Coordinates of C-alpha atoms in Angstrom, one line a residue:
M1 CA -25.9 -32.3 14.4
S2 CA -26.3 -31.6 18.1
V3 CA -25.2 -28.3 19.7
N4 CA -22.3 -30.0 21.5
Q5 CA -21.2 -31.7 18.3
D6 CA -21.3 -28.4 16.4
R7 CA -19.4 -26.6 19.2
S8 CA -16.7 -29.4 19.1
L9 CA -16.4 -29.2 15.3
R10 CA -16.1 -25.5 15.3
E11 CA -13.4 -25.6 18.0
N12 CA -11.4 -27.9 15.7
L13 CA -11.9 -25.6 12.7
L14 CA -10.7 -22.6 14.7
Q15 CA -7.3 -24.4 15.2
L16 CA -6.7 -24.6 11.5
E17 CA -4.3 -22.4 9.5
C18 CA -6.3 -21.0 6.6
H19 CA -8.0 -17.8 5.3
F20 CA -11.0 -18.3 7.6
T21 CA -8.8 -18.1 10.7
W22 CA -6.3 -15.4 9.7
A23 CA -8.5 -12.5 10.9
L24 CA -9.0 -11.1 7.4
I25 CA -11.6 -8.5 8.5
K26 CA -13.9 -7.5 5.6
D27 CA -13.9 -3.8 6.6
D28 CA -10.1 -3.8 6.1
F29 CA -10.1 -4.3 2.4
N30 CA -12.3 -3.8 -0.7
V31 CA -13.5 -7.3 -1.6
T32 CA -14.2 -6.5 -5.3
D33 CA -10.8 -4.9 -5.7
V34 CA -9.1 -8.0 -4.2
L35 CA -11.2 -10.2 -6.4
S36 CA -10.2 -8.3 -9.5
R37 CA -6.5 -8.5 -8.7
L38 CA -6.6 -12.2 -8.0
E39 CA -8.5 -12.9 -11.2
E40 CA -6.0 -10.8 -13.1
Q41 CA -3.1 -12.8 -11.6
I42 CA -4.7 -16.1 -12.7
K43 CA -5.5 -14.7 -16.2
L44 CA -1.9 -13.6 -16.7
D45 CA -0.6 -16.9 -15.3
L46 CA 2.3 -15.0 -13.7
R47 CA 3.3 -17.7 -11.2
K48 CA 4.2 -21.3 -11.3
K49 CA 1.5 -24.0 -10.5
E50 CA 2.2 -23.9 -6.8
G51 CA 1.7 -20.1 -6.8
L52 CA -1.5 -20.5 -8.8
A53 CA -2.7 -23.0 -6.3
Q54 CA -2.3 -20.4 -3.6
T55 CA -4.1 -17.8 -5.7
Y56 CA -7.1 -20.1 -6.3
S57 CA -7.3 -20.8 -2.6
A58 CA -7.3 -17.0 -1.8
L59 CA -9.8 -16.4 -4.6
A60 CA -12.1 -19.0 -3.0
Y61 CA -12.2 -17.1 0.3
V62 CA -13.1 -13.9 -1.5
K63 CA -15.9 -15.8 -3.4
F64 CA -17.1 -17.1 0.0
L65 CA -17.2 -13.5 1.3
L66 CA -19.3 -12.6 -1.8
E67 CA -21.5 -15.6 -1.0
F68 CA -20.7 -17.4 -4.2
H69 CA -20.2 -20.7 -2.3
E70 CA -20.3 -23.1 -5.2
E71 CA -17.7 -21.1 -7.2
A72 CA -15.6 -20.9 -4.0
L73 CA -15.7 -24.7 -3.7
C74 CA -14.8 -25.1 -7.4
N75 CA -11.8 -22.7 -6.9
L76 CA -10.6 -24.8 -3.9
M77 CA -10.8 -28.0 -5.9
T78 CA -8.7 -26.4 -8.7
S79 CA -6.2 -25.4 -6.0
V80 CA -6.0 -29.0 -4.8
K81 CA -5.5 -30.2 -8.4
L82 CA -2.7 -27.8 -9.1
S83 CA -0.9 -28.6 -5.8
M84 CA -1.1 -32.4 -6.5
E85 CA 0.2 -31.9 -10.0
C86 CA 3.2 -30.2 -8.4
H87 CA 3.9 -32.7 -5.7
G88 CA 1.9 -35.8 -6.6
E89 CA 0.8 -36.3 -3.0
E90 CA -2.6 -36.1 -1.3
F91 CA -1.0 -35.3 2.0
H92 CA 1.6 -32.7 1.1
K93 CA 2.2 -29.8 3.5
T94 CA 1.4 -27.3 0.7
L95 CA -2.2 -28.4 1.0
I96 CA -2.6 -27.4 4.7
V97 CA -4.2 -24.0 3.9
T98 CA -6.4 -25.3 1.0
Y99 CA -7.7 -28.3 3.1
G100 CA -8.4 -25.9 5.9
N101 CA -10.4 -23.7 3.6
L102 CA -12.3 -26.7 2.3
A103 CA -13.1 -27.8 5.8
W104 CA -14.5 -24.4 6.6
M105 CA -16.4 -24.1 3.3
N106 CA -18.1 -27.5 3.8
Y107 CA -19.0 -26.5 7.4
H108 CA -20.7 -23.3 6.2
M109 CA -22.5 -25.2 3.5
K110 CA -23.6 -27.8 6.2
N111 CA -21.7 -30.6 4.4
Y112 CA -20.5 -31.9 7.8
T113 CA -19.3 -35.3 6.6
E114 CA -17.1 -33.6 3.9
C115 CA -15.9 -31.1 6.5
E116 CA -14.7 -33.9 8.8
S117 CA -13.1 -35.7 6.0
Y118 CA -10.8 -32.7 5.4
L119 CA -10.1 -32.4 9.1
K120 CA -8.9 -36.1 8.9
K121 CA -6.7 -35.3 5.9
L122 CA -5.1 -32.4 7.9
Q123 CA -4.6 -34.7 10.8
K124 CA -2.7 -37.1 8.5
I125 CA -0.5 -34.2 7.2
N126 CA 0.2 -33.1 10.8
E127 CA 1.4 -36.6 11.6
L128 CA 3.9 -36.4 8.7
I129 CA 5.4 -33.1 9.6
P130 CA 7.7 -32.4 12.6
T131 CA 6.2 -29.0 13.6
E132 CA 2.9 -27.3 14.2
S133 CA 1.1 -26.2 11.0
S134 CA 1.5 -22.6 12.1
S135 CA 5.3 -23.0 11.9
V136 CA 5.5 -24.7 8.4
P137 CA 7.3 -22.4 6.0
E138 CA 4.8 -23.1 3.2
V139 CA 2.0 -22.0 5.5
L140 CA 3.9 -18.9 6.7
G141 CA 4.6 -18.0 3.1
E142 CA 1.1 -18.4 1.9
K143 CA -0.1 -16.4 4.8
G144 CA 2.4 -13.7 4.0
W145 CA 1.3 -13.5 0.4
T146 CA -2.3 -13.3 1.5
F147 CA -1.6 -10.4 3.8
L148 CA 0.2 -8.6 1.0
K149 CA -2.6 -9.1 -1.5
F150 CA -5.5 -8.2 0.8
S151 CA -4.7 -4.9 2.5
P152 CA -2.0 -2.4 3.5
T153 CA -3.3 -2.9 7.0
Y154 CA -1.7 -6.3 7.0
Y155 CA 1.7 -5.4 5.5
D156 CA 3.5 -5.6 8.9
R157 CA 1.9 -9.0 9.5
A158 CA 3.1 -10.2 6.1
K159 CA 6.6 -9.0 6.9
E160 CA 6.6 -11.1 10.1
C161 CA 5.4 -14.2 8.3
F162 CA 8.1 -14.0 5.6
R163 CA 10.7 -13.3 8.3
K164 CA 9.7 -16.5 10.2
A165 CA 9.7 -18.6 7.0
L166 CA 13.2 -17.3 6.2
E167 CA 14.5 -18.3 9.6
Q168 CA 13.8 -21.9 8.6
E169 CA 14.6 -21.7 4.8
P170 CA 16.9 -18.7 4.3
E171 CA 17.7 -19.7 0.6
E172 CA 14.0 -20.0 -0.5
G173 CA 13.3 -17.5 -3.3
E174 CA 9.6 -17.2 -2.6
W175 CA 10.1 -16.1 1.0
N176 CA 13.0 -13.8 0.1
A177 CA 10.8 -12.1 -2.6
G178 CA 7.8 -11.8 -0.3
Y179 CA 10.0 -10.3 2.5
A180 CA 11.5 -7.8 0.1
I181 CA 8.2 -6.7 -1.2
A182 CA 6.7 -6.3 2.3
L183 CA 9.7 -4.2 3.3
H184 CA 9.5 -2.1 0.2
R185 CA 5.9 -1.3 1.0
T186 CA 6.5 -0.4 4.7
E187 CA 9.9 1.2 4.9
Y188 CA 10.0 5.0 4.4
E189 CA 13.1 6.6 2.9
S190 CA 14.5 7.7 6.3
F191 CA 17.6 5.5 6.2
T192 CA 20.9 5.8 4.5
L193 CA 21.6 3.6 1.5
E194 CA 23.9 1.4 3.6
D195 CA 21.3 1.1 6.4
S196 CA 18.2 0.4 4.3
L197 CA 17.0 -3.1 5.1
T198 CA 14.7 -2.9 2.0
I199 CA 17.7 -2.5 -0.4
K200 CA 19.6 -5.3 1.3
Q201 CA 16.7 -7.6 1.1
L202 CA 15.8 -6.7 -2.5
R203 CA 19.4 -7.6 -3.5
R204 CA 19.1 -10.8 -1.6
A205 CA 15.7 -11.6 -3.3
I206 CA 17.2 -11.0 -6.7
D207 CA 20.1 -13.3 -5.9
T208 CA 17.6 -16.1 -5.1
N209 CA 15.2 -15.1 -7.9
P210 CA 17.5 -14.0 -10.8
D211 CA 14.7 -14.1 -13.4
D212 CA 12.3 -11.9 -11.4
D213 CA 12.3 -8.6 -13.3
V214 CA 9.7 -7.0 -11.0
L215 CA 12.2 -7.2 -8.1
K216 CA 14.8 -5.5 -10.3
V217 CA 12.5 -2.6 -11.0
L218 CA 11.6 -2.3 -7.3
L219 CA 15.3 -2.1 -6.5
G220 CA 15.9 0.4 -9.2
M221 CA 13.1 2.6 -7.8
R222 CA 14.7 2.4 -4.3
L223 CA 18.2 3.2 -5.5
A224 CA 16.9 6.3 -7.3
V225 CA 15.6 7.6 -4.0
Y226 CA 19.3 7.6 -2.8
K227 CA 20.4 9.1 -6.1
R228 CA 22.1 5.9 -7.3
Y229 CA 20.8 6.6 -10.8
D230 CA 23.4 4.7 -12.9
E231 CA 22.7 1.4 -11.2
A232 CA 19.0 2.1 -11.0
E233 CA 18.9 2.8 -14.8
I234 CA 20.7 -0.4 -15.7
L235 CA 18.3 -2.5 -13.6
V236 CA 15.2 -0.8 -15.0
E237 CA 16.3 -1.0 -18.6
K238 CA 17.4 -4.6 -18.3
A239 CA 14.0 -5.6 -16.7
L240 CA 12.1 -3.8 -19.5
E241 CA 14.3 -5.4 -22.2
R242 CA 13.8 -8.9 -20.7
S243 CA 10.1 -8.5 -19.9
P244 CA 8.6 -5.9 -22.2
E245 CA 5.1 -7.1 -21.9
H246 CA 5.0 -8.2 -18.3
P247 CA 2.2 -6.0 -16.8
H248 CA 3.8 -5.6 -13.4
V249 CA 7.2 -4.7 -14.9
M250 CA 5.5 -2.1 -17.2
R251 CA 3.5 -0.5 -14.4
Y252 CA 6.5 -0.2 -12.1
V253 CA 8.8 1.0 -14.9
G254 CA 6.1 3.5 -15.7
K255 CA 6.2 4.7 -12.1
Y256 CA 10.0 4.8 -12.2
F257 CA 10.1 7.1 -15.3
R258 CA 7.4 9.3 -13.9
N259 CA 9.4 9.8 -10.7
K260 CA 12.4 10.6 -12.9
G261 CA 10.4 13.2 -14.8
C262 CA 10.1 11.3 -18.1
V263 CA 6.3 11.6 -18.1
D264 CA 5.7 10.7 -21.8
R265 CA 7.7 7.5 -21.6
S266 CA 5.9 6.6 -18.4
M267 CA 2.5 7.2 -19.9
T268 CA 3.3 5.1 -23.0
L269 CA 4.2 2.1 -20.7
L270 CA 1.2 2.6 -18.4
K271 CA -1.3 2.8 -21.3
R272 CA 0.1 -0.5 -22.7
A273 CA -0.2 -2.0 -19.2
L274 CA -3.8 -0.8 -19.0
E275 CA -4.7 -2.7 -22.2
N276 CA -3.9 -5.9 -20.4
A277 CA -5.5 -4.8 -17.0
P278 CA -8.2 -2.3 -17.7
N279 CA -9.6 -2.7 -14.2
S280 CA -6.3 -1.9 -12.4
S281 CA -6.8 0.9 -9.9
F282 CA -3.0 1.1 -9.5
I283 CA -2.5 1.8 -13.3
H284 CA -5.3 4.4 -13.4
H285 CA -3.8 6.1 -10.4
Q286 CA -0.3 6.2 -11.9
L287 CA -1.7 7.6 -15.2
A288 CA -3.6 10.3 -13.1
L289 CA -0.3 11.2 -11.4
C290 CA 1.3 11.5 -14.9
Y291 CA -1.4 13.9 -16.0
K292 CA -1.0 15.8 -12.8
L293 CA 2.7 16.2 -13.4
K294 CA 2.1 17.4 -17.0
K295 CA -0.4 19.9 -15.6
I296 CA 2.2 21.3 -13.1
Q297 CA 4.8 21.5 -15.9
L298 CA 2.5 23.5 -18.1
L299 CA 1.5 25.9 -15.3
Q300 CA 5.2 26.5 -14.6
E301 CA 5.7 27.6 -18.2
G302 CA 3.2 30.4 -18.1
S303 CA -0.5 31.2 -17.7
H304 CA -1.8 32.7 -21.0
H305 CA -5.3 31.7 -22.2
A306 CA -4.3 29.0 -24.7
K307 CA -2.1 27.3 -22.2
M308 CA -4.8 27.4 -19.5
S309 CA -7.2 25.7 -21.8
K310 CA -4.7 22.9 -22.3
V311 CA -4.2 22.8 -18.5
Q312 CA -7.9 22.2 -18.1
Q313 CA -7.9 19.4 -20.6
I314 CA -5.1 17.7 -18.8
R315 CA -6.8 18.2 -15.4
D316 CA -9.9 16.6 -16.8
L317 CA -7.9 13.5 -17.9
C318 CA -6.3 13.4 -14.4
I319 CA -9.8 13.5 -12.9
Y320 CA -11.0 10.8 -15.2
H321 CA -8.3 8.3 -14.2
L322 CA -8.7 9.2 -10.5
E323 CA -12.4 8.6 -10.7
K324 CA -11.7 5.2 -12.4
A325 CA -9.2 4.3 -9.6
T326 CA -11.6 5.2 -6.8
T327 CA -14.5 3.5 -8.4
L328 CA -12.5 0.3 -8.8
K329 CA -11.1 0.7 -5.2
P330 CA -13.4 2.8 -3.1
S331 CA -11.1 2.7 -0.1
F332 CA -8.1 4.2 -2.1
I333 CA -7.4 7.1 0.3
S334 CA -4.6 8.8 -1.6
A335 CA -6.5 8.7 -4.9
M336 CA -9.7 9.9 -3.2
S337 CA -7.8 12.8 -1.6
D338 CA -6.1 13.8 -4.8
L339 CA -9.5 13.6 -6.6
A340 CA -11.1 15.9 -4.1
L341 CA -8.2 18.4 -4.6
Q342 CA -8.6 18.3 -8.4
Y343 CA -12.3 19.0 -8.0
G344 CA -11.3 22.0 -5.9
E345 CA -8.9 23.2 -8.6
R346 CA -11.8 22.9 -11.1
R347 CA -13.8 25.1 -8.7
E348 CA -16.2 22.4 -7.9
L349 CA -15.8 23.3 -4.2
S350 CA -18.9 21.7 -2.8
R351 CA -18.1 18.4 -4.6
A352 CA -14.6 18.6 -3.2
D353 CA -15.7 19.3 0.3
E354 CA -18.1 16.4 0.2
L355 CA -15.5 14.0 -1.0
F356 CA -13.0 15.2 1.6
E357 CA -15.6 14.5 4.3
I358 CA -16.2 11.0 3.0
T359 CA -12.4 10.4 2.7
F360 CA -11.7 11.6 6.2
K361 CA -14.4 9.3 7.5
T362 CA -13.1 6.3 5.6
A363 CA -9.5 6.9 6.7
K364 CA -10.5 7.2 10.3
Q365 CA -12.6 4.1 10.2
K366 CA -9.7 2.1 8.7
N367 CA -7.0 4.0 10.5
D368 CA -5.3 4.2 7.1
N369 CA -3.3 7.0 5.5
L370 CA -4.7 9.8 7.7
H371 CA -1.5 11.7 7.1
V372 CA -2.1 11.6 3.3
I373 CA -5.6 13.1 3.5
N374 CA -4.4 15.8 6.0
F375 CA -1.8 16.8 3.4
Y376 CA -4.3 17.0 0.5
Y377 CA -6.8 18.8 2.7
A378 CA -4.2 21.4 3.6
E379 CA -3.4 21.9 -0.1
F380 CA -7.1 22.3 -0.8
Q381 CA -7.5 24.9 2.0
L382 CA -4.4 26.8 0.9
H383 CA -4.9 26.9 -2.8
C384 CA -8.7 26.6 -3.3
H385 CA -10.3 28.1 -0.2
K386 CA -7.3 30.5 0.5
C387 CA -7.6 29.6 4.2
E388 CA -4.0 29.6 5.4
A389 CA -5.0 28.9 9.1
L390 CA -6.7 25.6 8.2
A391 CA -3.9 24.7 5.8
I392 CA -1.3 25.2 8.6
K393 CA -3.4 23.0 11.0
H394 CA -3.6 20.1 8.6
Y395 CA 0.0 20.3 7.4
M396 CA 0.9 20.1 11.0
E397 CA -1.3 17.1 11.5
C398 CA 0.3 15.3 8.6
L399 CA 3.9 16.2 9.7
K400 CA 3.2 15.0 13.2
M401 CA 1.8 11.7 12.0
F402 CA 4.4 10.6 9.5
P403 CA 7.4 13.1 9.3
E404 CA 9.4 10.8 7.1
S405 CA 6.7 10.1 4.5
I406 CA 6.6 12.0 1.2
E407 CA 3.6 13.9 2.4
G408 CA 5.2 14.6 5.8
K409 CA 8.3 16.1 4.1
K410 CA 6.2 18.2 1.7
S411 CA 4.1 19.4 4.7
A412 CA 7.4 20.5 6.5
Y413 CA 8.5 22.3 3.3
N414 CA 5.2 24.1 2.9
L415 CA 5.0 25.1 6.6
K416 CA 8.5 26.6 6.4
K417 CA 7.6 28.4 3.3
I418 CA 4.5 29.9 4.9
A419 CA 6.4 30.8 8.1
D420 CA 9.3 32.4 6.2
K421 CA 6.9 34.4 4.1
R422 CA 5.1 35.7 7.2
I423 CA 8.4 36.6 8.9
H424 CA 9.5 38.4 5.8
R425 CA 6.4 40.6 6.0
N426 CA 6.6 41.0 9.8
T427 CA 9.5 39.8 11.9
D428 CA 7.4 40.0 15.0
D429 CA 4.9 37.4 13.8
A430 CA 4.8 35.1 16.9
D431 CA 2.8 32.3 15.1
A432 CA 5.3 32.1 12.3
H433 CA 8.1 31.5 14.8
G434 CA 5.8 29.0 16.5
I435 CA 5.4 27.1 13.2
L436 CA 9.2 26.9 12.8
G437 CA 9.5 25.7 16.4
F438 CA 7.0 22.9 15.6
I439 CA 8.9 21.8 12.5
H440 CA 12.2 21.6 14.5
R441 CA 10.5 19.8 17.4
V442 CA 9.0 17.1 15.1
K443 CA 12.4 16.6 13.5
G444 CA 14.0 16.2 16.9
E445 CA 16.0 19.4 16.5
N446 CA 15.3 20.5 20.1
R447 CA 17.8 23.3 20.4
Q448 CA 16.5 25.0 17.2
A449 CA 12.9 24.4 18.4
I450 CA 13.7 26.1 21.8
E451 CA 15.1 29.2 20.0
C452 CA 12.0 29.5 17.8
Y453 CA 9.6 29.1 20.7
E454 CA 11.5 31.7 22.7
K455 CA 11.2 34.1 19.8
A456 CA 7.5 33.3 19.5
L457 CA 6.9 34.0 23.2
S458 CA 8.9 37.2 23.0
Y459 CA 6.3 38.5 20.5
G460 CA 3.2 37.3 22.3
D461 CA 1.7 35.0 24.9
N462 CA 0.8 31.5 23.9
A463 CA 0.1 28.7 26.4
E464 CA 0.9 26.0 23.8
Y465 CA 4.3 27.5 22.9
L466 CA 5.1 27.9 26.6
S467 CA 4.2 24.3 27.3
N468 CA 6.3 23.0 24.3
L469 CA 9.2 25.2 25.4
C470 CA 9.1 23.8 29.0
A471 CA 9.0 20.2 27.7
L472 CA 11.9 20.8 25.4
R473 CA 14.0 22.4 28.1
L474 CA 13.4 19.4 30.4
S475 CA 14.4 17.0 27.6
L476 CA 17.8 18.6 27.4
K477 CA 18.5 18.4 31.1

């Protein structure tokens, strides 16, 4: 093939809608983790044939990234077979993405004749549909599910895909479910129950997918945030009764009961779910959080020697599951941060420092969950290194980045606790009043922030407090 022919062919390939053209950047996700989850989905056969066809197509792209080209080609042919079993057509619009992947795969394998044959198939499909491929709901839906599966970095893009698909097919259950899940993963609990788009969409998704028990558990978890426990409990119990062995139902119900404080029940469900999915970083992380909660409960009961020995055993189990989660998913920022903190509590300070350094670097490279690691590093500095100044600095960083996140709210609580304690010891502590001013400013409580900064400046000069005070006064004019 000449250089000009190759350039022309590549230009045609770049116009396609498929995994190769969706800007799935390898550094944004852990390839082996995505591979494991896709293989688990196929093994459990959780979705109808059309859904499985999509999963095999996504799996093929991951295999391509791992340079298993023949396996990738085989997965794509399986995807075609499943799609044709559903629709009985060689030129159905649900094949747009898979044919696009096949064209690219054959191009990379230098099978140029095969590559061009798939381009011709796509041309035939395009002649049969009234819109561009990029606007076809099935393509938007598959794109949305791909973004949800591959990386949190892509969740907003997933949300947009499902929203566009729903504009054309508002009653389609798949797009309603995808949009609900995307919203669930991106909306923080900063809304009222009535204003929460996530809750509205989860209800809509359940209406269009009445047999989807995962959606019911997700709605139950959201309702619990707003203290609607009666409705939440009914949804969760019904989902568990209807799908007692469904691994995703079990893992989310396990999370629900942990959040509720029913740790033992949560652990029973999560351990059962782990039997079906031993390589699930999510389940290992949830189990680690259960052990962490049990450890905290024990510490609150007292600190005599026998109890502290039990605390250490539970901490070791927490560390075991966090190590498993981070081994299976090396970019799991929250699990890595928590693991570093647990090492610190076990007095393995150099190991903790080293892991925090790696985690900060990973989070900055991916621009992912920086607020989470700042929170855990603040906890580490406060409780393990007894360095209040660094703890304050990193709590502030976390709060500034995501004030409505769980970590942001905990940071605000801990900063206030530190400030109140210092003021109780010394009412003239300028920095303590400055901390309170910072908390109010981040929350948008400008008048209270001004009062705190004025107090801070009355007890000592500080250029930063003065600058903040001037800016706040201007904002109120």
